[in-house]
Amino acid sequence: MSSTQKLTTAGIRYRLFIAQKSLRWLAAKLGWDVSKLSRRLAGQPAFKVDELDMICEALGVSFEELLTIPVDMHDKFFGAETPDLEVTA
């Protein structure tokens, strides 16, 4: 899984955690079953742009907000490996 996919997956899981929502809730909002959402979160296949738009809408956040995870939460949502992403202004 690419660094971008890891960041996107971590962002989705973080936003669900903050909103106290489940994968089942998000899958229902998207009209998917939980297994499809779980496969997508595992990167098989990666999310498409329109799917990410639907996820952001369901979670009530922008794509930029989806990718913003506080540093103190990185271990919880990335595990030991934080994606190596280039930061641009």
mmCIF file of C-alpha atoms in Angstrom:
data_model
loop_
_atom_site.group_PDB
_atom_site.id
_atom_site.type_symbol
_atom_site.label_atom_id
_atom_site.label_comp_id
_atom_site.label_asym_id
_atom_site.label_seq_id
_atom_site.Cartn_x
_atom_site.Cartn_y
_atom_site.Cartn_z
ATOM 1 C CA MET A 1 0.000 0.000 0.000
ATOM 2 C CA SER A 2 1.370 3.431 -0.902
ATOM 3 C CA SER A 3 2.012 6.177 1.646
ATOM 4 C CA THR A 4 -0.951 8.126 0.283
ATOM 5 C CA GLN A 5 -3.229 5.107 0.707
ATOM 6 C CA LYS A 6 -1.967 4.614 4.276
ATOM 7 C CA LEU A 7 -2.641 8.261 5.085
ATOM 8 C CA THR A 8 -6.122 8.126 3.552
ATOM 9 C CA THR A 9 -7.005 4.936 5.434
ATOM 10 C CA ALA A 10 -5.667 6.333 8.704
ATOM 11 C CA GLY A 11 -7.625 9.548 8.126
ATOM 12 C CA ILE A 12 -10.865 7.658 7.590
ATOM 13 C CA ARG A 13 -10.308 5.560 10.712
ATOM 14 C CA TYR A 14 -9.384 8.680 12.728
ATOM 15 C CA ARG A 15 -12.490 10.567 11.592
ATOM 16 C CA LEU A 16 -14.700 7.588 12.457
ATOM 17 C CA PHE A 17 -13.031 7.440 15.889
ATOM 18 C CA ILE A 18 -13.554 11.176 16.511
ATOM 19 C CA ALA A 19 -17.194 10.994 15.379
ATOM 20 C CA GLN A 20 -17.736 7.801 17.399
ATOM 21 C CA LYS A 21 -19.026 6.037 14.304
ATOM 22 C CA SER A 22 -18.392 2.490 13.103
ATOM 23 C CA LEU A 23 -17.335 0.951 9.803
ATOM 24 C CA ARG A 24 -20.869 -0.421 9.603
ATOM 25 C CA TRP A 25 -22.254 3.143 9.847
ATOM 26 C CA LEU A 26 -19.958 4.424 7.089
ATOM 27 C CA ALA A 27 -20.646 1.419 4.865
ATOM 28 C CA ALA A 28 -24.396 2.039 5.231
ATOM 29 C CA LYS A 29 -23.934 5.731 4.353
ATOM 30 C CA LEU A 30 -22.037 4.704 1.208
ATOM 31 C CA GLY A 31 -24.518 1.961 0.289
ATOM 32 C CA TRP A 32 -21.739 -0.655 0.614
ATOM 33 C CA ASP A 33 -21.395 -3.757 2.710
ATOM 34 C CA VAL A 34 -18.788 -3.757 5.476
ATOM 35 C CA SER A 35 -16.579 -6.252 3.645
ATOM 36 C CA LYS A 36 -16.257 -3.923 0.635
ATOM 37 C CA LEU A 37 -15.298 -1.024 2.908
ATOM 38 C CA SER A 38 -12.803 -3.216 4.776
ATOM 39 C CA ARG A 39 -11.179 -4.314 1.498
ATOM 40 C CA ARG A 40 -10.919 -0.696 0.367
ATOM 41 C CA LEU A 41 -9.339 0.279 3.701
ATOM 42 C CA ALA A 42 -6.809 -2.507 3.123
ATOM 43 C CA GLY A 43 -6.018 -0.980 -0.275
ATOM 44 C CA GLN A 44 -7.561 -3.760 -2.376
ATOM 45 C CA PRO A 45 -8.355 -1.924 -4.595
ATOM 46 C CA ALA A 46 -7.517 1.627 -3.602
ATOM 47 C CA PHE A 47 -10.288 4.196 -3.172
ATOM 48 C CA LYS A 48 -11.360 6.092 -6.270
ATOM 49 C CA VAL A 49 -11.677 9.881 -6.194
ATOM 50 C CA ASP A 50 -15.484 9.809 -6.308
ATOM 51 C CA GLU A 51 -15.525 7.305 -3.423
ATOM 52 C CA LEU A 52 -13.312 9.591 -1.355
ATOM 53 C CA ASP A 53 -15.692 12.469 -2.102
ATOM 54 C CA MET A 54 -18.617 10.345 -0.841
ATOM 55 C CA ILE A 55 -16.666 9.400 2.296
ATOM 56 C CA CYS A 56 -15.769 13.015 3.026
ATOM 57 C CA GLU A 57 -19.407 14.030 2.553
ATOM 58 C CA ALA A 58 -20.615 11.252 4.872
ATOM 59 C CA LEU A 59 -18.076 12.262 7.525
ATOM 60 C CA GLY A 60 -18.771 15.971 7.064
ATOM 61 C CA VAL A 61 -15.145 16.903 6.363
ATOM 62 C CA SER A 62 -13.099 18.158 3.438
ATOM 63 C CA PHE A 63 -10.447 15.939 1.884
ATOM 64 C CA GLU A 64 -7.753 18.093 3.512
ATOM 65 C CA GLU A 65 -9.407 17.598 6.918
ATOM 66 C CA LEU A 66 -9.645 13.870 6.253
ATOM 67 C CA LEU A 67 -5.868 13.725 5.844
ATOM 68 C CA THR A 68 -5.150 15.803 8.957
ATOM 69 C CA ILE A 69 -4.342 13.615 11.937
ATOM 70 C CA PRO A 70 -2.816 15.150 15.083
ATOM 71 C CA VAL A 71 0.761 14.022 15.715
ATOM 72 C CA ASP A 72 -0.153 12.552 19.115
ATOM 73 C CA MET A 73 -2.603 10.214 17.339
ATOM 74 C CA HIS A 74 -0.148 8.894 14.727
ATOM 75 C CA ASP A 75 0.840 5.808 16.727
ATOM 76 C CA LYS A 76 -2.789 4.832 17.201
ATOM 77 C CA PHE A 77 -3.763 5.166 13.550
ATOM 78 C CA PHE A 78 -0.507 4.414 11.710
ATOM 79 C CA GLY A 79 1.015 1.915 14.133
ATOM 80 C CA ALA A 80 4.783 2.005 14.312
ATOM 81 C CA GLU A 81 5.130 3.170 10.718
ATOM 82 C CA THR A 82 4.145 6.753 9.900
ATOM 83 C CA PRO A 83 3.974 7.352 6.140
ATOM 84 C CA ASP A 84 6.926 9.288 4.802
ATOM 85 C CA LEU A 85 5.139 12.123 3.035
ATOM 86 C CA GLU A 86 6.688 15.255 1.665
ATOM 87 C CA VAL A 87 5.189 18.342 3.286
ATOM 88 C CA THR A 88 4.509 21.275 0.980
ATOM 89 C CA ALA A 89 3.275 24.745 1.829
#
